[in-house]
Coordinates of C-alpha atoms and ligand atoms in Angstrom, one line a residue:
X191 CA -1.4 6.8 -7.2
X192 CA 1.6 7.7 -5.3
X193 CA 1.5 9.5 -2.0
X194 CA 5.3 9.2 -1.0
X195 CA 7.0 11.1 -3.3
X196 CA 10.6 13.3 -2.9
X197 CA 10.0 16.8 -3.8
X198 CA 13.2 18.9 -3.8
X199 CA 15.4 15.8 -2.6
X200 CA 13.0 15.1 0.9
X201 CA 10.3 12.8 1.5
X202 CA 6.6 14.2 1.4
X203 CA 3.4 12.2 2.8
X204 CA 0.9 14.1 0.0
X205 CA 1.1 17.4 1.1
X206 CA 3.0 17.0 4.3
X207 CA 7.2 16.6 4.5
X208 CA 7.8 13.6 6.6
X209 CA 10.8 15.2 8.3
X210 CA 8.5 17.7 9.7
X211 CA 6.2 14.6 11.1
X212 CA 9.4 13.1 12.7
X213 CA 10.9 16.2 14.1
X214 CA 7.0 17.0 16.2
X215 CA 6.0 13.2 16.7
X216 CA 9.3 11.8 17.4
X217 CA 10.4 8.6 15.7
X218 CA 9.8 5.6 15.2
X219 CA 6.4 6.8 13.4
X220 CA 4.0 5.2 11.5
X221 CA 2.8 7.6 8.7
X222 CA -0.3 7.1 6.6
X223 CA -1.6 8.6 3.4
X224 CA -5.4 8.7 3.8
X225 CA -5.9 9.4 0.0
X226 CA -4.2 6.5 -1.5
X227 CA -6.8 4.5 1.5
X228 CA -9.6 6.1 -0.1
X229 CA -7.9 5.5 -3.8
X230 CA -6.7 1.7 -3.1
X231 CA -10.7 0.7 -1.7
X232 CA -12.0 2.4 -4.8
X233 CA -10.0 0.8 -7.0
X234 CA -11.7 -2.4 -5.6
X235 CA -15.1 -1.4 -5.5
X236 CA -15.0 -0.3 -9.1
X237 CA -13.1 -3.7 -10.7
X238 CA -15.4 -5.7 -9.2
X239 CA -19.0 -3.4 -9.3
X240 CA -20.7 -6.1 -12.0
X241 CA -20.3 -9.0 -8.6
X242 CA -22.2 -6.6 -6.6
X243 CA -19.5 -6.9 -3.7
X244 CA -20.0 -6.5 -0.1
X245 CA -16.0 -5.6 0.3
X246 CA -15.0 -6.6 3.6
X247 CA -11.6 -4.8 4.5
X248 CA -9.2 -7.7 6.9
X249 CA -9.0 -6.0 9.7
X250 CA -6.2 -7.8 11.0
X251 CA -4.2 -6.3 8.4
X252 CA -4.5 -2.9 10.0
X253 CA -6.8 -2.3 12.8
X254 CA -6.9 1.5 14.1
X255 CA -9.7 2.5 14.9
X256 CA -8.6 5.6 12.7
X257 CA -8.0 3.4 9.5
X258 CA -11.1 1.5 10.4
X259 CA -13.2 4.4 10.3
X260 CA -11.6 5.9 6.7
X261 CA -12.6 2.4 5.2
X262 CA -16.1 2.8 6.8
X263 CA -17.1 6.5 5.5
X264 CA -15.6 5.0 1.8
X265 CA -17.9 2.2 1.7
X266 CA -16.2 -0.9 3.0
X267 CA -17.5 -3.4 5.3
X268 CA -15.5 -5.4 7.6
X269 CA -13.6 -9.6 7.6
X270 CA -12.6 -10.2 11.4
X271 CA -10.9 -13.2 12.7
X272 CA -11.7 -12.5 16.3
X273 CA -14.2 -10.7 19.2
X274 CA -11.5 -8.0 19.8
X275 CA -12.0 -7.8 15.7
X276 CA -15.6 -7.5 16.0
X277 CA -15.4 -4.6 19.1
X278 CA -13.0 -2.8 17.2
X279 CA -15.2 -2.2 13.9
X280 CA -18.2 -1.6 16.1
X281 CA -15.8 1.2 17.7
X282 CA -15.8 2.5 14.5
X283 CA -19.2 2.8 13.8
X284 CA -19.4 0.3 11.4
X285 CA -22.6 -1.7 10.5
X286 CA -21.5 -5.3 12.3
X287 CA -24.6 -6.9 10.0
X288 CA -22.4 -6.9 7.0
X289 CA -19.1 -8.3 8.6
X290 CA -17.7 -11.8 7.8
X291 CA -16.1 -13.6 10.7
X292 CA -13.0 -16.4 9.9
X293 CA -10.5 -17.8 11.6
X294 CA -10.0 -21.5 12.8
X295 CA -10.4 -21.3 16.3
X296 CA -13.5 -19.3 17.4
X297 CA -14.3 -19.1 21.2
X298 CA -18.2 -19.7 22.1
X299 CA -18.3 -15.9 23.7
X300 CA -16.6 -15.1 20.1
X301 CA -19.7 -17.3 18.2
X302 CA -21.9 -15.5 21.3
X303 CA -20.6 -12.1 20.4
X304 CA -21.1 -12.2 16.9
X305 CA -24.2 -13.4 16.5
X306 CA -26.0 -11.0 18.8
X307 CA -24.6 -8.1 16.8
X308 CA -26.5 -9.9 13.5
X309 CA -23.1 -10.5 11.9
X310 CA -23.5 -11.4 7.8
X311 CA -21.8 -14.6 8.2
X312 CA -19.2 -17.1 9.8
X313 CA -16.7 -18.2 7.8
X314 CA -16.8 -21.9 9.0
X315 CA -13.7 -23.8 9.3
X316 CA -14.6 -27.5 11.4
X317 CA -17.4 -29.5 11.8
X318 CA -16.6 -28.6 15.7
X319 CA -17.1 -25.2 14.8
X320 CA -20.2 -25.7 13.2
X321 CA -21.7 -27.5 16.1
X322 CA -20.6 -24.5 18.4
X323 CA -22.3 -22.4 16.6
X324 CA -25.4 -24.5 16.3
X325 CA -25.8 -24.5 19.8
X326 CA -25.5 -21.5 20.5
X327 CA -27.7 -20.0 17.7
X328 CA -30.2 -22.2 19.4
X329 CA -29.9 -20.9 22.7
X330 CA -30.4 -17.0 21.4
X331 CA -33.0 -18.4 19.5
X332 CA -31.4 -17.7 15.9
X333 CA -30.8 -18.9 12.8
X334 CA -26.6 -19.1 12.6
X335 CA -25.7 -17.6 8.9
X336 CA -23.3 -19.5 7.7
X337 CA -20.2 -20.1 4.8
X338 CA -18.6 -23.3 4.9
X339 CA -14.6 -22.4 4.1
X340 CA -13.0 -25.2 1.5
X341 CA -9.6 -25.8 1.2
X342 CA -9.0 -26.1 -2.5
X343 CA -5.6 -27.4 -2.5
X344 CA -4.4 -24.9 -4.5
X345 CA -0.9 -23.8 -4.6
X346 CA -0.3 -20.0 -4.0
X347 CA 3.0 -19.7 -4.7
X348 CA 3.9 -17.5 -1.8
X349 CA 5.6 -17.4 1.2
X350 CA 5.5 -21.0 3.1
X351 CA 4.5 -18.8 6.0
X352 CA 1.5 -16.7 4.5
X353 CA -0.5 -19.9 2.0
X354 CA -3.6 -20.9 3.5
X355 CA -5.4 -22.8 0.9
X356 CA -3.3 -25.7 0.3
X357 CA -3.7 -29.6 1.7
X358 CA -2.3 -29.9 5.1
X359 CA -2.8 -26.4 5.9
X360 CA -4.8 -25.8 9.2
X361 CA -7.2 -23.5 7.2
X362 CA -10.6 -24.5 5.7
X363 CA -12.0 -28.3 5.2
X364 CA -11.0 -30.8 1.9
X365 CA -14.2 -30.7 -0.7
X366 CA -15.5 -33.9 1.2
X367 CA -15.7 -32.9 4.7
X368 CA -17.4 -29.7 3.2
X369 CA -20.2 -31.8 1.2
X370 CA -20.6 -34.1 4.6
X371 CA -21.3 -30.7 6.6
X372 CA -23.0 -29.0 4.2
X373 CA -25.4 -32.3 4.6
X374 CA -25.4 -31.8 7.8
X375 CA -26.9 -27.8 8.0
X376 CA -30.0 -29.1 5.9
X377 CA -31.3 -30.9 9.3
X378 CA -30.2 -28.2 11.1
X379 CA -32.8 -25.4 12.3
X380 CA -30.1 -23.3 13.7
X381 CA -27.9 -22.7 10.7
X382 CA -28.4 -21.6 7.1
X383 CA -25.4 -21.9 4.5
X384 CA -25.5 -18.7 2.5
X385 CA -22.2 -19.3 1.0
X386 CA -18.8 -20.6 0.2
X387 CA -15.6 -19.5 1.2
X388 CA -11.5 -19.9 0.3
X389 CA -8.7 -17.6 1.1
X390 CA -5.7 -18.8 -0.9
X391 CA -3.0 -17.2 1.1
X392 CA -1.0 -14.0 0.9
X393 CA 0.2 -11.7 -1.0
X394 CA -0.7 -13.6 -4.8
X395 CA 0.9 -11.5 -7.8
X396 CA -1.1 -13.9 -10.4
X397 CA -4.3 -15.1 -11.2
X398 CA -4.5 -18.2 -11.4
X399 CA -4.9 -18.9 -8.0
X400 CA -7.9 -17.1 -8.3
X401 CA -8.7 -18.8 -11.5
X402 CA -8.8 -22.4 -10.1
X403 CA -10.5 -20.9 -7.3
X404 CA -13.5 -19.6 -9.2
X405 CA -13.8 -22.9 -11.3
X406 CA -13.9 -24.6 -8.1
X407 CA -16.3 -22.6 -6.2
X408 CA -18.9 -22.5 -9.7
X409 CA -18.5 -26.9 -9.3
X410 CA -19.5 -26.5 -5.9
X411 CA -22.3 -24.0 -5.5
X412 CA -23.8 -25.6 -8.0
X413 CA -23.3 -28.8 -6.5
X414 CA -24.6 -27.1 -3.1
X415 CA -27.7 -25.9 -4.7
X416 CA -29.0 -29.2 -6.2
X417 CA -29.0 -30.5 -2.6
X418 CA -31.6 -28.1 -1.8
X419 CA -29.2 -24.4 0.0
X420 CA -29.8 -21.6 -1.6
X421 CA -26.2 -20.7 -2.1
X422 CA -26.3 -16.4 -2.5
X423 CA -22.9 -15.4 -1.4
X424 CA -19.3 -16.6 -3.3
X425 CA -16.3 -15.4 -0.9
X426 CA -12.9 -15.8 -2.6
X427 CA -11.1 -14.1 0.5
X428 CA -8.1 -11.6 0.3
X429 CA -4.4 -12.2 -0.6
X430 CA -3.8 -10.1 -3.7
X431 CA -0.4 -8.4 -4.5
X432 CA 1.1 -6.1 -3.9
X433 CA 4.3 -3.5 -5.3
X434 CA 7.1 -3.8 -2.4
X435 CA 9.8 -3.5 -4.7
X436 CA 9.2 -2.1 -8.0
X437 CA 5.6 -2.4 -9.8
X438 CA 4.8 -6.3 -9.5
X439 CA 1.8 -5.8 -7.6
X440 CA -1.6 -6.5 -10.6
X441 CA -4.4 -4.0 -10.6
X442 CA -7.7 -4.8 -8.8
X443 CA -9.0 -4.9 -12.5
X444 CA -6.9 -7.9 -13.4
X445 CA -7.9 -9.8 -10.6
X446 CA -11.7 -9.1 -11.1
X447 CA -11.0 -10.7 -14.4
X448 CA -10.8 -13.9 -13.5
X449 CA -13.1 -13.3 -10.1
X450 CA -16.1 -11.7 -11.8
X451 CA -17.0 -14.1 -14.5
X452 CA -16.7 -16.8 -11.9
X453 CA -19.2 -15.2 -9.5
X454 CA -21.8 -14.6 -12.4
X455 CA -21.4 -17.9 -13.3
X456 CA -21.9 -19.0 -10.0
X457 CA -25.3 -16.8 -9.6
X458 CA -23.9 -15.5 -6.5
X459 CA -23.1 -11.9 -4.9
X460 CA -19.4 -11.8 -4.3
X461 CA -17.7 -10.8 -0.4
X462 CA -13.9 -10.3 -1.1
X463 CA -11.5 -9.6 1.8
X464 CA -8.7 -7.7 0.8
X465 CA -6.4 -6.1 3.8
X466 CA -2.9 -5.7 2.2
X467 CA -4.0 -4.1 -1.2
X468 CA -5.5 -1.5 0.3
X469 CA -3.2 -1.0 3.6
X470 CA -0.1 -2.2 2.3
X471 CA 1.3 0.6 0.3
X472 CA -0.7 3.8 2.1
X473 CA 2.3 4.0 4.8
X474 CA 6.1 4.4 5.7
X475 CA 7.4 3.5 8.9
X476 CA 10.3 6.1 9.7
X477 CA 13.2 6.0 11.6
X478 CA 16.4 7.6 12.8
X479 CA 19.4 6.2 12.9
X480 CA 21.1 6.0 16.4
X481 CA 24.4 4.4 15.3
X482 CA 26.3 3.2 12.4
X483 CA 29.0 0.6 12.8
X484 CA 31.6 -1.1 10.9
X485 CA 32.2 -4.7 12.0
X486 CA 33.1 -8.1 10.9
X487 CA 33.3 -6.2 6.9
X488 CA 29.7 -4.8 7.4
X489 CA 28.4 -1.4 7.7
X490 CA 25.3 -1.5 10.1
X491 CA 22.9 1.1 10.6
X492 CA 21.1 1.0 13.8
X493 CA 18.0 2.8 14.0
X494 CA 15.4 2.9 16.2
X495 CA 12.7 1.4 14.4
X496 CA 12.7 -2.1 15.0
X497 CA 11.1 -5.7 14.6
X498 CA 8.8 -4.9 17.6
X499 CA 7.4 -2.0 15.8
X500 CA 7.8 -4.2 12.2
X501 CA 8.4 -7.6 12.3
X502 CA 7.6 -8.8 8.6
X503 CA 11.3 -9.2 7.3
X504 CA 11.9 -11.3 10.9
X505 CA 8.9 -13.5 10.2
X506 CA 8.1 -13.9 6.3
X507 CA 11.7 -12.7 4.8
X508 CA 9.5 -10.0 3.4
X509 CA 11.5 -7.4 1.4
X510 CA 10.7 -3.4 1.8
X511 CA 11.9 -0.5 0.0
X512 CA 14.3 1.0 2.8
X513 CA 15.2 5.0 1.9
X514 CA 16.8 8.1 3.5
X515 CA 14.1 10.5 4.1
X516 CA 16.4 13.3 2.7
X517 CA 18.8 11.4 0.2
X518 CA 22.2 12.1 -1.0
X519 CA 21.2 10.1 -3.9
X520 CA 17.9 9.8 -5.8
X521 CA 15.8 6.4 -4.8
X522 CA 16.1 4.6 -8.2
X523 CA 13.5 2.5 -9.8
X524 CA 15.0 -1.0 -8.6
X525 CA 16.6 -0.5 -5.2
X526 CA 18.2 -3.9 -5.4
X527 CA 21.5 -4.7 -6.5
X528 CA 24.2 -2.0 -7.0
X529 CA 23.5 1.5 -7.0
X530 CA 26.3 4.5 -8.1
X531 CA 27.1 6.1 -4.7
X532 CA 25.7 3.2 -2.0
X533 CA 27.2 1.0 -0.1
X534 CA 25.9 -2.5 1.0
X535 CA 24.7 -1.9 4.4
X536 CA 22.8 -3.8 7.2
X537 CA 19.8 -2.0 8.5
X538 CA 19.3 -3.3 12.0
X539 CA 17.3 -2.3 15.2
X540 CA 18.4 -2.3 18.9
X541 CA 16.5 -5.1 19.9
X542 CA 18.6 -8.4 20.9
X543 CA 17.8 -10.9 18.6
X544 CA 20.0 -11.5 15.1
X545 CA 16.5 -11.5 13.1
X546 CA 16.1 -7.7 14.4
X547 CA 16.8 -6.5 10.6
X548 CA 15.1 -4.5 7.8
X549 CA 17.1 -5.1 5.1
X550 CA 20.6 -7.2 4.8
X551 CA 23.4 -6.1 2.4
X552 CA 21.2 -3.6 1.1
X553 CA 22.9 -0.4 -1.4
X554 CA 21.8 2.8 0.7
X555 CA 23.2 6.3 0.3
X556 CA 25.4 7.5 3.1
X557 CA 23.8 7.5 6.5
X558 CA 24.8 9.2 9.7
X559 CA 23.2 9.3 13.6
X560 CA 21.1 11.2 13.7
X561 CA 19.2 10.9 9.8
X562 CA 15.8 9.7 8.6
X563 CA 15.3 6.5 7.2
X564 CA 11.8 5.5 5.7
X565 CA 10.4 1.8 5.3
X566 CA 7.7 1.6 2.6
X567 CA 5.1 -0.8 2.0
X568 CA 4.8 -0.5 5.8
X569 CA 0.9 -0.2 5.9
X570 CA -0.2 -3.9 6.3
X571 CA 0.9 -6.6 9.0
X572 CA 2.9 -3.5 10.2
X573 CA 1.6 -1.6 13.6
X574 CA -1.3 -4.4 13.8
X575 CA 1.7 -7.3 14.7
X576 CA 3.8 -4.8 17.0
X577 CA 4.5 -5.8 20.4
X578 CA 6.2 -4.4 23.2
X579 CA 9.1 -7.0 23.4
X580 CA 12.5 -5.1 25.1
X581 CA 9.9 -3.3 26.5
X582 CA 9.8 -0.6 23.8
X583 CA 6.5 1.9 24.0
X584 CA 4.7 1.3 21.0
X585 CA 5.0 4.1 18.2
X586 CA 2.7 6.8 17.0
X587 CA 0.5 6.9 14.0
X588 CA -0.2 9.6 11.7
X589 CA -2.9 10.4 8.9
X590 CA -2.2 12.3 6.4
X591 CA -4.9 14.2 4.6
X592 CA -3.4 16.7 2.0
X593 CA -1.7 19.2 4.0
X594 CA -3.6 18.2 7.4
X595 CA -2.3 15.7 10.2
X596 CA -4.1 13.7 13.0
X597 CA -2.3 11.7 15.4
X598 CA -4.5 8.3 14.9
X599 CA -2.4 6.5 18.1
X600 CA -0.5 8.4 20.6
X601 CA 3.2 7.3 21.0
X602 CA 3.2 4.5 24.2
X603 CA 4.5 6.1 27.3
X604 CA 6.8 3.9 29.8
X605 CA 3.9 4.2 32.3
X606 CA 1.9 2.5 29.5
X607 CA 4.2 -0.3 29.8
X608 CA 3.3 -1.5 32.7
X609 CA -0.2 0.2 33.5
X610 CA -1.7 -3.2 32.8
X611 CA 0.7 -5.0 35.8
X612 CA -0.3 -6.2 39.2
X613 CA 2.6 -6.7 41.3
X614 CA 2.1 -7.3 45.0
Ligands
PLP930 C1 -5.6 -12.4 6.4 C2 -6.8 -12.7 5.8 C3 -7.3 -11.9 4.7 C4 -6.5 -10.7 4.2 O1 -5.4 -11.1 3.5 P1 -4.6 -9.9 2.7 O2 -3.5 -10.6 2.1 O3 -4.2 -8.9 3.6 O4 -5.5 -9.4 1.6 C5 -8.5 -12.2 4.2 N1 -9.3 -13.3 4.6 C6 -8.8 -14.1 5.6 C7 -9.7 -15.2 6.0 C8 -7.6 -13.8 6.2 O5 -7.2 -14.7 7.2

């Protein structure tokens, strides 16, 4: 499915022509396609149906309330890695008794929040952890549910920036620490271990990870169960691929490949986490150009979206598709490298810092002040890692429907800036 498509040489969200969006919402904007949310979940739910999956959509990935509630009406349950997390899905009207909760550094009124809204399950990352949560359980007079989260030492192969699951990582416990606390909930009243959880790292265009993973996790839910826990839930986490520059990103089907015959091995029901695959590729980030510049033998084109509104090529390298929302030349297939009537060409924001790029040495089509540009793959780790830095009002997002439009966030005013602000 593909909801940003040029029809007649211009940009359209499904139904909707993103000029018209830019030109009554002003730019920078975040534009979403709400079909291709529904369409990417789906795709999940059906690969992996046989696991009987509670799928929890990573919030962190893109948390508006707007998005949250799409993913709720489809199905999807909900992975938080904070309270703030938590608050927001309950905004949404979500059920908080099937969310997961990870994350390495959990604050008792986080552990307090969470399990007085019933939550499914803590994705347990230190045996400090694990006593917090103990103690607390046992002063609201609970039971804590419980996944202990290994580190597999298992190499990703993605950015050094985005792998979670390998030695030395900050992420999950090494297989013996795990046994030792899994040990340790058996003479404990106030927790029961329901499960067993990785989360390899981000984005993963192979299986294999997922592979080892799933060998792994059979070893040790078996292992788990002979000691006595009745192991019911296998969680292998989020992280897969997906297309930012041509098609490289798998299927859902071809990671359940590997994924389901592990969990049916295993015996368990299986909780995946995916926030990218189903984010990632439902939005564009537009801009407008304010300037273009020839110095030092490079063209730059300034535009007003910038690595406060999108700051994954600053942080990760990340590549994405960059693209005049009304081209003088057709987007090709591969928009690396050469292209017949492009020029290499910086694409920069205002902000004052050299890593305030979008692309570098990029082949665009001629751009003037005052055009369009759109940034794909914009969806995930986009608008949820925006700041306000150069003090720059936060921009607007918009869900697209067919041929309808909300406005999902209101564009930041300068008042907004500061409304938070307590001078004398
Ligand atoms: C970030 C994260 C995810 C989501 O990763 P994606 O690459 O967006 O699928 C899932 N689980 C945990 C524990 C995470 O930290």
């Amino acid at each position: 499915m593909q909801p940003f498509v040029y029809r007649n040489d211009e940009l359209y969200c499904e139904d909707v022509p993103v000029s018209r969006l830019a030109a009554e919402y002003g730019t920078p904007l975040w534009i979403y396609s709400k079909a291709f949310l529904r369409h990417q979940l789906g795709q999940i739910q059906q690969a992996f149906a046989a696991a009987e999956p509670v799928i929890c959509y990573s919030v962190k990935a893109n948390s508006n309330l707007g998005i949250l509630q799409v993913m709720h009406e489809a199905g999807s349950s909900f992975d938080v890695v904070s309270g703030g997390e938590l608050y927001r899905v309950k905004a949404a009207g979500a059920d908080p008794t099937k969310v997961v909760f990870a994350g390495v550094g959990k604050t008792d009124e986080e552990i307090r929040f969470a399990l007085e809204n019933r939550i499914l399950m803590f994705d347990v990352e230190s045996e400090a952890e694990l006593d917090a949560i103990s103690r607390i359980a046992a002063e609201l007079g609970v039971v804590g549910p419980i996944a202990l989260r290994l580190n597999p030492d298992i190499d990703a192969k993605t950015h050094a920036k985005t792998t979670t699951g390998k030695k030395g990582n900050k992420f999950g416990m090494d297989i013996e620490r795990f046994q030792e606390l899994a040990d340790k909930v058996l003479r404990d009243p106030h927790l029961e271990l329901l499960g067993i959880h990785m989360h390899l790292g981000s984005p993963i265009l192979t299986t294999e990870p997922y592979e080892l993973a799933g060998r792994k996790a059979v070893e040790v839910v078996q292992s788990l169960r002979a000691k006595g826990h009745n192991i019911r839930w296998l969680n292998l986490g989020g992280g897969f691929g997906i297309s930012y520059r041509q098609n490289e990103g798998p299927a859902a089907s071809v990671y359940a490949e590997v994924i389901v015959p592990a969990a049916r091995e295993a015996g368990c029901r299986l909780v995946l986490e995916p926030g990218r695959f189903v984010v990632g590729n439902s939005a564009v980030l537009v801009s407008r150009v304010v300037f273009t510049k020839r110095e030092g033998g490079k063209l730059f084109v300034i535009q007003d979206g910038a690595m406060n509104d999108l700051i994954r090529p600053a942080m990760y390298d990340s590549f994405h598709r960059l693209w005049p929302v009304r081209p003088q030349v057709a987007m090709p297939e591969n928009v690396e490298g050469e292209i017949p009537g492009c020029e290499k060409t910086d694409v920069v924001g205002p902000i004052c810092e050299s890593s305030d790029y979008f692309a570098k040495d990029r082949c665009l089509p001629p751009l003037k002040r005052g055009d369009l540009l759109a940034t794909f793959s914009a969806g995930a780790y986009g608008m949820s890692m925006s700041s306000n830095y150069n003090s720059r009002p936060r921009a607007a997002e918009i869900l697209v429907d067919g041929s309808s439009v909300k406005v999902i966030r209101r564009r930041e005013t300068y008042a907004d800036l500061v409304a938070h602000e307590l001078p004398e």
